[in-house]
Coordinates of C-alpha atoms and ligand atoms in Angstrom, one line a residue:
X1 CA 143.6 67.4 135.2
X2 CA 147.0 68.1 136.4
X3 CA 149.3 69.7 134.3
X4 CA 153.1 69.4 134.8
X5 CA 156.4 70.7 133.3
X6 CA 159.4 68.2 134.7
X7 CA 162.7 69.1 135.4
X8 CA 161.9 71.8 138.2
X9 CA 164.3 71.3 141.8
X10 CA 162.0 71.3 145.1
X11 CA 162.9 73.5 147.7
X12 CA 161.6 75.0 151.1
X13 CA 159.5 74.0 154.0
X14 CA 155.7 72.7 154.2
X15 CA 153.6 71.7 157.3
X16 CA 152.1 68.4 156.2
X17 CA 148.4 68.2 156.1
X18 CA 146.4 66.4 158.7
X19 CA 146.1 62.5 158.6
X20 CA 143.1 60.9 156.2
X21 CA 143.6 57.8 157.8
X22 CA 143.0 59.3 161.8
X23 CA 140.2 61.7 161.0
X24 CA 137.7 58.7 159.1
X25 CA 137.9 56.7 162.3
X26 CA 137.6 59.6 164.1
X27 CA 134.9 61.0 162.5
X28 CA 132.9 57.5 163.7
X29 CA 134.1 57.8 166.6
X30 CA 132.4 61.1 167.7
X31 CA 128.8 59.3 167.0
X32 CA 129.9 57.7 170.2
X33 CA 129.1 60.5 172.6
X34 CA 125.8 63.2 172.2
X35 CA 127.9 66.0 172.2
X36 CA 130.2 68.4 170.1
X37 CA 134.0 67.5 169.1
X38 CA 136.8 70.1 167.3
X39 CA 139.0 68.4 165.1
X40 CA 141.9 70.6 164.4
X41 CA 144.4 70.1 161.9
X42 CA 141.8 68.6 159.5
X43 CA 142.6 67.9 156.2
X44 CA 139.5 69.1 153.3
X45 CA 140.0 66.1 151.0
X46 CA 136.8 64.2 149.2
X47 CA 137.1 61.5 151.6
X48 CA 136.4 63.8 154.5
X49 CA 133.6 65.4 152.3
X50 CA 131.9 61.9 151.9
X51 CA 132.5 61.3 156.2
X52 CA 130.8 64.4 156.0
X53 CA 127.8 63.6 154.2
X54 CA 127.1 60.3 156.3
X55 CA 127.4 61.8 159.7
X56 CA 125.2 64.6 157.8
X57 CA 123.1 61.6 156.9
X58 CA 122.2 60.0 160.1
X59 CA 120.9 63.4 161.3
X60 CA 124.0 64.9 163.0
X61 CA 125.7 68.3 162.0
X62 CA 129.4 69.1 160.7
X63 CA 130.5 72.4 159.8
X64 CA 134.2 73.8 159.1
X65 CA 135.7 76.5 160.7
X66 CA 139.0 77.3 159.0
X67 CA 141.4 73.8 159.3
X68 CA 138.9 72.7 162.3
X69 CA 136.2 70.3 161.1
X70 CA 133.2 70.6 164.4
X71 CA 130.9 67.9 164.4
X72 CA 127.7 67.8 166.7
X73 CA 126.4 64.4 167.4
X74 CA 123.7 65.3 170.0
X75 CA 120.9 64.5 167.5
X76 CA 121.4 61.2 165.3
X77 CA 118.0 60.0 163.8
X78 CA 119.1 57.3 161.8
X79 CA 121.5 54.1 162.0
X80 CA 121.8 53.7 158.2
X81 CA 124.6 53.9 155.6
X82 CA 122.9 54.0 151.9
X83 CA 124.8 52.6 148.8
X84 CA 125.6 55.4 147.1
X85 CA 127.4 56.9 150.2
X86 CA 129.2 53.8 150.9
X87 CA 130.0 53.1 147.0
X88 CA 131.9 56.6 147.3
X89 CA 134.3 55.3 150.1
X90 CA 134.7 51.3 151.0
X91 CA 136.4 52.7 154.0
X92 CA 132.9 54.2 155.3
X93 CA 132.5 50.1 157.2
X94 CA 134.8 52.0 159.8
X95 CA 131.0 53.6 160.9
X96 CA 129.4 50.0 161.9
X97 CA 130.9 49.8 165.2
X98 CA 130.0 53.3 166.0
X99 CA 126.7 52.9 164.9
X100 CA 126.1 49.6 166.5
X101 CA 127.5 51.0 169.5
X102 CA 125.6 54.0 169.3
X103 CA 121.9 52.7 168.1
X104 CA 122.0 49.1 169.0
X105 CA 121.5 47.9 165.2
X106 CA 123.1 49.1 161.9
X107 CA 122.4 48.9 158.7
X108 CA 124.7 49.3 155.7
X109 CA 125.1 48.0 152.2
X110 CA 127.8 45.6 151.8
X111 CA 131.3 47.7 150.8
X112 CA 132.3 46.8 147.4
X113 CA 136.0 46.4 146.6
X114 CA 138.2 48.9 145.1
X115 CA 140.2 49.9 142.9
X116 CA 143.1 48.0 144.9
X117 CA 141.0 44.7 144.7
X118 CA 138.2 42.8 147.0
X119 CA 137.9 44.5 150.2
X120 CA 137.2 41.5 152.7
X121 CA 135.2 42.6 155.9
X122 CA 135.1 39.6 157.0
X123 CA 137.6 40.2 160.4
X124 CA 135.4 43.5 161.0
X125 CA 132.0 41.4 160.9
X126 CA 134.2 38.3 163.5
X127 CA 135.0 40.7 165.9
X128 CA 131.7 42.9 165.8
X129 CA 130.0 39.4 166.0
X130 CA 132.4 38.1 169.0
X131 CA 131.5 41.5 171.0
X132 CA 127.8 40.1 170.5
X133 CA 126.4 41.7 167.3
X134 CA 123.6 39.4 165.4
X135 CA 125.0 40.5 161.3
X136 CA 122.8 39.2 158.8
X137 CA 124.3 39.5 155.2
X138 CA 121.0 39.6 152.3
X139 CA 121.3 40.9 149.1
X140 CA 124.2 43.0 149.6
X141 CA 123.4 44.5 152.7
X142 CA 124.3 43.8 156.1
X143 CA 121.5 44.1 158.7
X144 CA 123.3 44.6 162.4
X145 CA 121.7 44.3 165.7
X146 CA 123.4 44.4 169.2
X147 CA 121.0 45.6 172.0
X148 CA 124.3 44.1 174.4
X149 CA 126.9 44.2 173.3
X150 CA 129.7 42.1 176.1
X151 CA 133.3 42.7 176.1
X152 CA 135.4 39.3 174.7
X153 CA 138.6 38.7 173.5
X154 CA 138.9 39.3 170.0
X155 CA 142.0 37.3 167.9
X156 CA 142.4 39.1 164.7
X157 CA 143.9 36.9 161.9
X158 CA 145.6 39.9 160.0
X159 CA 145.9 43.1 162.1
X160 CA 143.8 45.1 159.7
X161 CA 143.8 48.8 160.4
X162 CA 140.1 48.7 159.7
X163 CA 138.9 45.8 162.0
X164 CA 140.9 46.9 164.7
X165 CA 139.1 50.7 164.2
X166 CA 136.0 48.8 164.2
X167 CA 136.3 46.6 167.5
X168 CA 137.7 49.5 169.3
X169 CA 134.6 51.2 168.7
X170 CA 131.9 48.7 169.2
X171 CA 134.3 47.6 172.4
X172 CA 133.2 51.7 173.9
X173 CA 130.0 50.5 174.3
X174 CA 130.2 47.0 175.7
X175 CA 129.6 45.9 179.2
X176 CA 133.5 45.0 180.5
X177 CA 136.5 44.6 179.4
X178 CA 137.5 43.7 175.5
X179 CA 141.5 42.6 174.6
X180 CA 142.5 42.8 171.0
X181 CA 145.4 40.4 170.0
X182 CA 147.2 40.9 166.8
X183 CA 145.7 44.7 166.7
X184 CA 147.2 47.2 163.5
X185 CA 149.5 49.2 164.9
X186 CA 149.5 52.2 162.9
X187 CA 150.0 55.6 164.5
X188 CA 146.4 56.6 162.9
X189 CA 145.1 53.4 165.3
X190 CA 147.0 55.6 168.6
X191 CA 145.7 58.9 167.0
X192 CA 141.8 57.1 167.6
X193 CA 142.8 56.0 171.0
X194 CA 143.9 59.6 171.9
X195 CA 140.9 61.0 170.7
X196 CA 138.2 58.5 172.8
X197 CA 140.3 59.0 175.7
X198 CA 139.6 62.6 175.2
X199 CA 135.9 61.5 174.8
X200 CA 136.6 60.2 178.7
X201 CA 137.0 56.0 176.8
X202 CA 139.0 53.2 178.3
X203 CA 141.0 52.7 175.8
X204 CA 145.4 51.4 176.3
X205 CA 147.7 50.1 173.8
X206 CA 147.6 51.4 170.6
X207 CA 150.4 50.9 168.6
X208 CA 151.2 47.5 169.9
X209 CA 149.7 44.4 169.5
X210 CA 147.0 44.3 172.1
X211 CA 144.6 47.1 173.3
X212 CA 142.2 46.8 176.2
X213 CA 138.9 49.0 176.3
X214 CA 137.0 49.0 179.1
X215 CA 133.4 49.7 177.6
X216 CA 130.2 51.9 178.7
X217 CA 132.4 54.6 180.3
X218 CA 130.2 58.1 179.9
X219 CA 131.6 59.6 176.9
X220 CA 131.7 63.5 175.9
X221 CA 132.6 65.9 173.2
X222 CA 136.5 66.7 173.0
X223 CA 139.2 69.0 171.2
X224 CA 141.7 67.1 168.7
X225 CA 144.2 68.0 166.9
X226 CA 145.1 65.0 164.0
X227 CA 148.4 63.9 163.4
X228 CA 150.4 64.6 160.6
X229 CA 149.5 62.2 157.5
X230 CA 152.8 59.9 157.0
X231 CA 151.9 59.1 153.6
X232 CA 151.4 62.6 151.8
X233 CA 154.8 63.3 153.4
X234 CA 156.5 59.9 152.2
X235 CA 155.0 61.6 148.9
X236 CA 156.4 64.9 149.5
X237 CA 160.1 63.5 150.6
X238 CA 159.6 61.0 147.2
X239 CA 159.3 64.0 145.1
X240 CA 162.4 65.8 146.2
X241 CA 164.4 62.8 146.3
X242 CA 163.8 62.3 142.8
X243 CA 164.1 65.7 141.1
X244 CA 166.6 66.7 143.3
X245 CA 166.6 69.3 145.9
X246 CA 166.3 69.9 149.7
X247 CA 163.2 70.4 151.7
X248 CA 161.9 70.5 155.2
X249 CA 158.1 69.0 156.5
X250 CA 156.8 70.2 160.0
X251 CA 153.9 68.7 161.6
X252 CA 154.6 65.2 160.7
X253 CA 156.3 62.7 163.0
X254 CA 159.4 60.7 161.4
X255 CA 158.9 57.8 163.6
X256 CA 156.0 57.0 161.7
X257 CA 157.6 56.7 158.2
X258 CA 161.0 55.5 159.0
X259 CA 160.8 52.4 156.4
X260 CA 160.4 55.3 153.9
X261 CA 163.3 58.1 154.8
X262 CA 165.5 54.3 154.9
X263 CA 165.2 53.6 151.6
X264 CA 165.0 56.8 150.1
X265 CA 168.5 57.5 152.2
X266 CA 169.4 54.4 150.8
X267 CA 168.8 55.4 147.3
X268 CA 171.6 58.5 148.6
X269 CA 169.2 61.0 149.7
X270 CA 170.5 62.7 152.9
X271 CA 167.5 62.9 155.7
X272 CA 168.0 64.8 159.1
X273 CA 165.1 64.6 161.5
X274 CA 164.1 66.3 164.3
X275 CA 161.0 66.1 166.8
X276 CA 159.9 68.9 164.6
X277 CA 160.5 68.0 161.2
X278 CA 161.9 65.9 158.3
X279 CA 164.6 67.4 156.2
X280 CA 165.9 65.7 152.8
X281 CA 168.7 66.6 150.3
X282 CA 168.7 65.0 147.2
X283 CA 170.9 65.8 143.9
X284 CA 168.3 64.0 142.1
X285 CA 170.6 60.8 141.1
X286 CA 169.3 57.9 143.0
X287 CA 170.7 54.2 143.1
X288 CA 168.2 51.6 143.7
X289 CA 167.8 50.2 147.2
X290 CA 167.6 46.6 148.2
X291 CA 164.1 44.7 148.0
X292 CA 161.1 46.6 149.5
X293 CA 158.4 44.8 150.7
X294 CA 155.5 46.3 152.1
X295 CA 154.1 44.7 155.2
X296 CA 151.5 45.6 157.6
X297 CA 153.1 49.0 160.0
X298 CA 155.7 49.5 161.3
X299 CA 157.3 47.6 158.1
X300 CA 157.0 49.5 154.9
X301 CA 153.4 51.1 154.3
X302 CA 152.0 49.6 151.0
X303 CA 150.6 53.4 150.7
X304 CA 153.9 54.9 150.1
X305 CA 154.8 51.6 147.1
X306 CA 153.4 53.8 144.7
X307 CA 155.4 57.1 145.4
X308 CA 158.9 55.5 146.5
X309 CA 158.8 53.3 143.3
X310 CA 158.2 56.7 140.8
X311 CA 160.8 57.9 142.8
X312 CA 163.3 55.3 141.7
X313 CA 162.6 55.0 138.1
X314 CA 165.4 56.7 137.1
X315 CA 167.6 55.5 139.7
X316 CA 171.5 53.8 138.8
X317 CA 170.6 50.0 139.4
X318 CA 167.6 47.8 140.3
X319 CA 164.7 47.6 143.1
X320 CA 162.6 44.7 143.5
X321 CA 159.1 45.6 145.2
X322 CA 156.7 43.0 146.5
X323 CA 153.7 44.4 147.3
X324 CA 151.9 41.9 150.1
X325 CA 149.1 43.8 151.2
X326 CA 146.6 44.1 148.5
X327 CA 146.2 42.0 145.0
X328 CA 146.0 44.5 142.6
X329 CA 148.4 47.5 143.7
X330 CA 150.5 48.0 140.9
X331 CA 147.6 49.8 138.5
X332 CA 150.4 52.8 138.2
X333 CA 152.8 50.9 136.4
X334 CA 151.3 51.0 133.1
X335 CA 151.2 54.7 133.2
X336 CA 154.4 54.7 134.4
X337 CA 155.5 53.0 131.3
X338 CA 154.2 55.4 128.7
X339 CA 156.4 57.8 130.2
X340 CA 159.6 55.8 129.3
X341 CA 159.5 53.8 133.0
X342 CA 161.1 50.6 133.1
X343 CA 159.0 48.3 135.6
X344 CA 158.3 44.8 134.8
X345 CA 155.7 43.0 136.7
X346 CA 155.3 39.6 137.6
X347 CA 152.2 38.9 139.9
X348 CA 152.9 40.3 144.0
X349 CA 156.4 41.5 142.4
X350 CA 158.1 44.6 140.5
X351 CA 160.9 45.0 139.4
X352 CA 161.9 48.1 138.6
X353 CA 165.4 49.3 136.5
X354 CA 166.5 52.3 135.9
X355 CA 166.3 54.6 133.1
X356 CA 168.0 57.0 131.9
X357 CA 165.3 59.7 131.1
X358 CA 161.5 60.0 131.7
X359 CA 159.0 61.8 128.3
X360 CA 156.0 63.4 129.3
X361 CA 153.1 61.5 128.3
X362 CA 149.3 62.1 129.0
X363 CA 148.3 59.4 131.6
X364 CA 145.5 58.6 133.8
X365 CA 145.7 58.2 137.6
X366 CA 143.8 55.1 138.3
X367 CA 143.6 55.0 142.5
X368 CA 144.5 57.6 145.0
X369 CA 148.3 56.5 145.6
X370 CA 149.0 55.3 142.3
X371 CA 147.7 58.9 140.7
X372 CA 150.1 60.6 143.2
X373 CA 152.9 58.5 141.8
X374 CA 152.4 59.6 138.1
X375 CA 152.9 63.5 139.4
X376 CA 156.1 62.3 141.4
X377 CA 157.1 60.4 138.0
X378 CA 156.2 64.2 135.9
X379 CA 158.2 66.2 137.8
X380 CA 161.5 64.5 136.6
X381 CA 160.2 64.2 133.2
X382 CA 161.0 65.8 129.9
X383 CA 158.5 67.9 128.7
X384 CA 154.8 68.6 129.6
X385 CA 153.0 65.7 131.1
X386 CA 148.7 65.7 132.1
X387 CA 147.6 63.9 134.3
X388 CA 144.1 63.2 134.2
X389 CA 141.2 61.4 136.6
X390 CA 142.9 63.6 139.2
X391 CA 139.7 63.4 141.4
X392 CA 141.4 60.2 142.8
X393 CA 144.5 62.0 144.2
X394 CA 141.7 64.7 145.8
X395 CA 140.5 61.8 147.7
X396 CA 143.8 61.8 150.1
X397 CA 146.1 65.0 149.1
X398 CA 144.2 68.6 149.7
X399 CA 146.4 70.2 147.7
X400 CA 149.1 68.1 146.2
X401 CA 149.5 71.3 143.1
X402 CA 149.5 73.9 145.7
X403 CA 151.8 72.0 148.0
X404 CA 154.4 71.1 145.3
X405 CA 154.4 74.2 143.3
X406 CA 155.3 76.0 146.7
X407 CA 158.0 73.9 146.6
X408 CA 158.9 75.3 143.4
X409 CA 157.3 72.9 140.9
X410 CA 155.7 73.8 137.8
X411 CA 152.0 72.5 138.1
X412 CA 148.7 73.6 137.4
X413 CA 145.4 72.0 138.4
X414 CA 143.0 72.5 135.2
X415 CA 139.1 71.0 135.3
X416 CA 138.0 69.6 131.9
X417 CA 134.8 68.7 131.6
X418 CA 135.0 65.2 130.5
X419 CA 136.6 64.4 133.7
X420 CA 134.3 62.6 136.8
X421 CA 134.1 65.6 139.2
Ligands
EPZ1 C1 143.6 50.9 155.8 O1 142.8 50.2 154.9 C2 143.9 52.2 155.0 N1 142.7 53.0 154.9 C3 144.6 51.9 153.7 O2 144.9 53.2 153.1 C4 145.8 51.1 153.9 O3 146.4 50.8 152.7 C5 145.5 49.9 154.7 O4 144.9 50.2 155.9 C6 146.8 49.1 155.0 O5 147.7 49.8 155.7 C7 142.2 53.7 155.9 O6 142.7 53.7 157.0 C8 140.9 54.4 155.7 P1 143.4 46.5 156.2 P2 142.0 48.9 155.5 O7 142.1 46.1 156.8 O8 141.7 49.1 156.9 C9 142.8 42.2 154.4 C10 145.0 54.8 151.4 O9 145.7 54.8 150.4 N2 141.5 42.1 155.2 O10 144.5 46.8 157.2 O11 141.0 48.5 154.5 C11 142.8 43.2 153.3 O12 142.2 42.7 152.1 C12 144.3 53.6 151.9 O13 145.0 55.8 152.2 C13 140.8 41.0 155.2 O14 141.2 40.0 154.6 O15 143.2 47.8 155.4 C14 144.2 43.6 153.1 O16 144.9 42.6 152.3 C15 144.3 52.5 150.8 N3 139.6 40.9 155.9 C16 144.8 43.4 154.5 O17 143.8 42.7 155.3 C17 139.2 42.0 156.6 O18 138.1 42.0 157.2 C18 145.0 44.7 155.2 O19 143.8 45.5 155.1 C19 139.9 43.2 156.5 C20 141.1 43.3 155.8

């Protein structure tokens, strides 16, 4: 449980923590060589933990030293994902390709949705199939073999962040060349490439539309350092603009969340970046912005809905979000509303109007982005407000307390039994 007292002004300077959403595929991607990688920068969140437990799982090692994270792939003795593991994290498909690539078959249980809605695979299994994988779906589990796998073109329908991970990594260990067409273009997507190049890949032209890998290059161990993670810091930059105040985040490139640091500046925050960092001034009354719709990168991440939205609730004026990316993203807004929040919901739209004051409330986080929103909405409001199920937000933020209250918010983290650990 989170436990925080609103009305507080942020202040100061933070490095952002590493990226969740570069080190998953990453962590996949060192079963690719026999060998030992360093992955500096790297963020201890429970989604790492559960990576963790997998690669532990299929007989390699991992062990931390400090904010590195070094894995040792030399020894891998199975080419299995159980249920449990993969019922902790949906996102833990992102280890087919590897596997395949690696062992020549996979086997994994069948990803269940989340709590953002199904969970297709369906483009991962099309392009793992089109690279020559034989995928054979019984009783929940999906039985993969590819003793060859042959470069192809692959057409993605959607450019999911995931299938594109997943071709990219089958495509390492196919004879030739593979072309991706309508590939995600998210920086995490380049952060992958950069690390497999380091590995010695073939791998050009992520963070456009197409990327070429050139498969069966000998691959080795390598030293990373992640990118900053865009979405903890459209968090962090959601928070100050809405209580008011003026911070700085390092480590973090503002390139990557420039849909974000728009609006907010449209909502009459003052942002100044540099290579180096992000800096936001905020006197804490915001005006809504004009529609945000969130659309696959580099249009507005449907990760940062959440935050931007709890950042606006007390905002002069009206925002309209339309949230296109997943079905049922707007879990927040209910909790949102206990606390006084004005947000009316009709379907892929919210609408959200401005109030004049937020109450504390007791209120539930119900998914990682949506539970990061409800400490964003506590810090402007009056009074005490828990937050509970916190173990969501510990999925993507390694320290979202400790990070804000250096900023000069009151929070505490308190652990209460009743809560899922
Ligand atoms: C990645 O999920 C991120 N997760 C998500 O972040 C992020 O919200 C999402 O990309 C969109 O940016 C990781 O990188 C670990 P998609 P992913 O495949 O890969 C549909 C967070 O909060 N689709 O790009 O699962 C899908 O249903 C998490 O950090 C299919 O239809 O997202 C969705 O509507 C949440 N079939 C759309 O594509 C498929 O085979 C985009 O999904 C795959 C996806």
């Amino acid at each position: 449980m989170m436990i925080v007292e609103g009305g507080r002004r942020l202040s100061g300077r933070l490095t952002v923590q590493g990226a969740k959403n570069s080190v998953l595929p990453i962590l996949a991607a060192a079963l690719l060589s026999k060998d030992q990688c360093r992955i500096r920068h790297c963020p201890r969140l429970r989604d790492v933990e559960t990576a963790v437990e997998i690669l532990r799982h299929l007989g390699c090692q991992a062990r931390w030293e400090a904010e590195d994270l070094i894995v040792d792939t030399t020894v891998m003795d199975r080419c299995d994902i159980p249920d449990e593991l993969m019922r902790k994290m949906r996102s833990s498909v992102i280890f087919l390709g590897a596997i395949l690539n690696r062992c020549g078959h996979a086997e994994i249980s069948y990803p269940g949705g989340c709590e953002l809605g199904p969970r297709p695979i369906d483009l991962h299994l099309a392009a793992l199939r089109t690279l020559g994988a034989e995928i054979r779906e019984e009783g929940g589990s999906l039985q993969c073999t590819a003793p060859h796998l042959q470069g192809a073109e692959i057409v993605l329908s959607i450019p999911s962040v995931g299938a594109t991970e997943n071709a990219v990594l089958a495509a390492c260990g196919a004879e030739g060349t593979t072309v991706i067409s309508n590939a995600a273009r998210e920086p995490e997507i380049v952060d992958l490439q950069t690390f497999l190049c380091s590995m010695g890949a073939s791998v050009q032209g992520a963070g456009s539309s197409t990327v070429t890998v050139v498969g069966k290059r000998p691959l080795h161990g390598c030293d990373h350092t992640l990118i900053g993670d865009r979405i903890v810091a459209a968090t962090y930059l959601s928070a100050a603009a809405a209580v008011g105040g003026e911070i700085c985040l390092e480590g973090v490139s503002y390139g990557h969340l420039s849909t974000v640091t728009t609006a907010l500046q449209q909502a009459g925050c003052r942002i100044q970046c540099t290579p180096e960092q992000i800096c936001l001034w905020s006197d804490g009354a915001l005006r809504g912005v004009s529609p945000i719709r969130t659309s696959p990168y580099p249009g507005f991440p449907t990760d940062a809905q959440a935050e931007v939205m709890a950042a606006l609730l007390r905002s002069r004026g009206t925002t309209v979000f339309v949230e296109n990316m997943f079905e049922n993203r707007y879990r927040h807004v209910p909790e949102l509303q206990r606390m006084g929040a004005d947000v009316r919901l009709e379907g892929r739209v919210a609408v959200v109007c401005g109030v004049e004051k937020l109450h504390a409330a007791q209120v539930q986080a119900t998914d990682l982005r949506g539970g990061a929103s409800l400490v964003v909405a506590a810090l402007q409001a009056e009074g005490i407000t828990k937050v509970t199920q916190t173990h969501h937000i510990d999925r993507g933020y390694a320290d979202l307390a400790g990070d804000l209250r250096a900023l000069g918010a009151e929070i505490r983290v308190e652990t209460t039994e009743d809560e899922v650990t």
